[in-house]
PDB file of C-alpha atoms in Angstrom:
ATOM      1  CA  UNK A   9       0.001   0.005   0.004  1.00  0.00           C
ATOM      2  CA  UNK A  10       2.924   2.337   0.378  1.00  0.00           C
ATOM      3  CA  UNK A  11       3.985   4.654   3.194  1.00  0.00           C
ATOM      4  CA  UNK A  12       1.522   5.839   5.775  1.00  0.00           C
ATOM      5  CA  UNK A  13       1.770   9.582   6.632  1.00  0.00           C
ATOM      6  CA  UNK A  14       0.118  11.220   9.569  1.00  0.00           C
ATOM      7  CA  UNK A  15      -0.126  14.973   9.422  1.00  0.00           C
ATOM      8  CA  UNK A  16      -2.514  17.723  10.342  1.00  0.00           C
ATOM      9  CA  UNK A  17      -4.488  19.548   7.691  1.00  0.00           C
ATOM     10  CA  UNK A  18      -5.608  18.191   4.331  1.00  0.00           C
ATOM     11  CA  UNK A  19      -3.801  16.045   1.875  1.00  0.00           C
ATOM     12  CA  UNK A  20      -3.781  16.892  -1.862  1.00  0.00           C
ATOM     13  CA  UNK A  21      -3.883  13.154  -2.782  1.00  0.00           C
ATOM     14  CA  UNK A  22      -6.337  11.588  -0.328  1.00  0.00           C
ATOM     15  CA  UNK A  23      -7.637   8.132  -1.112  1.00  0.00           C
ATOM     16  CA  UNK A  24     -10.545   8.332   1.220  1.00  0.00           C
ATOM     17  CA  UNK A  25     -12.041  10.920   3.616  1.00  0.00           C
ATOM     18  CA  UNK A  26     -13.680   9.520   6.714  1.00  0.00           C
ATOM     19  CA  UNK A  27     -15.431  11.819   9.280  1.00  0.00           C
ATOM     20  CA  UNK A  28     -16.591  10.325  12.572  1.00  0.00           C
ATOM     21  CA  UNK A  29     -18.502  12.261  15.208  1.00  0.00           C
ATOM     22  CA  UNK A  30     -16.850  12.605  18.647  1.00  0.00           C
ATOM     23  CA  UNK A  31     -19.531  10.580  20.413  1.00  0.00           C
ATOM     24  CA  UNK A  32     -19.220   7.734  17.912  1.00  0.00           C
ATOM     25  CA  UNK A  33     -15.431   7.796  18.236  1.00  0.00           C
ATOM     26  CA  UNK A  34     -15.759   7.242  22.038  1.00  0.00           C
ATOM     27  CA  UNK A  35     -18.095   4.271  21.359  1.00  0.00           C
ATOM     28  CA  UNK A  36     -15.624   2.863  18.843  1.00  0.00           C
ATOM     29  CA  UNK A  37     -12.755   3.224  21.323  1.00  0.00           C
ATOM     30  CA  UNK A  38     -14.798   1.422  24.029  1.00  0.00           C
ATOM     31  CA  UNK A  39     -15.689  -1.513  21.771  1.00  0.00           C
ATOM     32  CA  UNK A  40     -14.516  -4.772  23.335  1.00  0.00           C
ATOM     33  CA  UNK A  41     -13.948  -6.529  19.981  1.00  0.00           C
ATOM     34  CA  UNK A  42     -13.542  -5.945  16.286  1.00  0.00           C
ATOM     35  CA  UNK A  43     -16.912  -7.414  15.813  1.00  0.00           C
ATOM     36  CA  UNK A  44     -18.484  -4.830  18.094  1.00  0.00           C
ATOM     37  CA  UNK A  45     -16.384  -2.084  16.549  1.00  0.00           C
ATOM     38  CA  UNK A  46     -17.789  -3.110  13.088  1.00  0.00           C
ATOM     39  CA  UNK A  47     -21.398  -3.181  14.374  1.00  0.00           C
ATOM     40  CA  UNK A  48     -21.094   0.373  15.822  1.00  0.00           C
ATOM     41  CA  UNK A  49     -19.304   1.718  12.825  1.00  0.00           C
ATOM     42  CA  UNK A  50     -21.844   0.357  10.311  1.00  0.00           C
ATOM     43  CA  UNK A  51     -24.748   1.454  12.482  1.00  0.00           C
ATOM     44  CA  UNK A  52     -23.858   5.089  12.389  1.00  0.00           C
ATOM     45  CA  UNK A  53     -22.764   4.955   8.758  1.00  0.00           C
ATOM     46  CA  UNK A  54     -26.120   3.520   7.643  1.00  0.00           C
ATOM     47  CA  UNK A  55     -28.377   5.347  10.079  1.00  0.00           C
ATOM     48  CA  UNK A  56     -26.775   8.609  11.230  1.00  0.00           C
ATOM     49  CA  UNK A  57     -28.407  10.797  13.910  1.00  0.00           C
ATOM     50  CA  UNK A  58     -27.830  14.229  15.382  1.00  0.00           C
ATOM     51  CA  UNK A  59     -24.289  14.287  16.663  1.00  0.00           C
ATOM     52  CA  UNK A  60     -23.714  10.563  15.853  1.00  0.00           C
ATOM     53  CA  UNK A  61     -22.513   9.821  12.377  1.00  0.00           C
ATOM     54  CA  UNK A  62     -19.860   8.239  10.138  1.00  0.00           C
ATOM     55  CA  UNK A  63     -19.338   9.857   6.759  1.00  0.00           C
ATOM     56  CA  UNK A  64     -17.248   8.249   4.030  1.00  0.00           C
ATOM     57  CA  UNK A  65     -16.143   9.936   0.826  1.00  0.00           C
ATOM     58  CA  UNK A  66     -14.090   7.830  -1.645  1.00  0.00           C
ATOM     59  CA  UNK A  67     -11.711  10.200  -3.427  1.00  0.00           C
ATOM     60  CA  UNK A  68     -10.345   7.510  -5.834  1.00  0.00           C
ATOM     61  CA  UNK A  69     -12.138   4.673  -7.584  1.00  0.00           C
ATOM     62  CA  UNK A  70     -12.698   1.608  -5.401  1.00  0.00           C
ATOM     63  CA  UNK A  71     -11.028  -0.644  -7.980  1.00  0.00           C
ATOM     64  CA  UNK A  72      -7.785   1.357  -7.603  1.00  0.00           C
ATOM     65  CA  UNK A  73      -7.978   1.109  -3.802  1.00  0.00           C
ATOM     66  CA  UNK A  74      -8.534  -2.719  -4.009  1.00  0.00           C
ATOM     67  CA  UNK A  75      -5.512  -3.061  -6.422  1.00  0.00           C
ATOM     68  CA  UNK A  76      -3.447  -1.250  -3.815  1.00  0.00           C
ATOM     69  CA  UNK A  77      -4.269  -3.721  -1.145  1.00  0.00           C
ATOM     70  CA  UNK A  78      -7.000  -1.967   0.874  1.00  0.00           C
ATOM     71  CA  UNK A  79      -9.262  -5.061   0.757  1.00  0.00           C
ATOM     72  CA  UNK A  80      -6.683  -7.285   2.429  1.00  0.00           C
ATOM     73  CA  UNK A  81      -6.616  -5.232   5.633  1.00  0.00           C
ATOM     74  CA  UNK A  82      -9.693  -5.967   7.825  1.00  0.00           C
ATOM     75  CA  UNK A  83      -9.972  -2.464   9.351  1.00  0.00           C
ATOM     76  CA  UNK A  84      -9.486  -0.710   5.927  1.00  0.00           C
ATOM     77  CA  UNK A  85     -11.953  -3.205   4.276  1.00  0.00           C
ATOM     78  CA  UNK A  86     -14.569  -2.222   6.928  1.00  0.00           C
ATOM     79  CA  UNK A  87     -13.922   1.536   6.718  1.00  0.00           C
ATOM     80  CA  UNK A  88     -13.931   1.776   2.958  1.00  0.00           C
ATOM     81  CA  UNK A  89     -16.057  -1.127   2.024  1.00  0.00           C
ATOM     82  CA  UNK A  90     -19.150   0.430   3.648  1.00  0.00           C
ATOM     83  CA  UNK A  91     -19.087   3.088   1.043  1.00  0.00           C
ATOM     84  CA  UNK A  92     -19.437   0.749  -1.972  1.00  0.00           C
TER      85      UNK A  92
END
């Protein structure tokens, strides 16, 4: 997949933009398992409410992301796969 960079601000070449509400972030951090994490993540992606949401914007075609290996990493597969 290449090098991972963590920086503040925006990136000119983002693959995906994911925005998660603070309340949802806390629920995700408290999840006791990846299964529960997935359940919470998909719940707020599919049925957002006031102050509780997950928004995903693919900035590159999903086929390009899959070719680069995103589908082989369980967390990335969950995060990005929900937007298909």
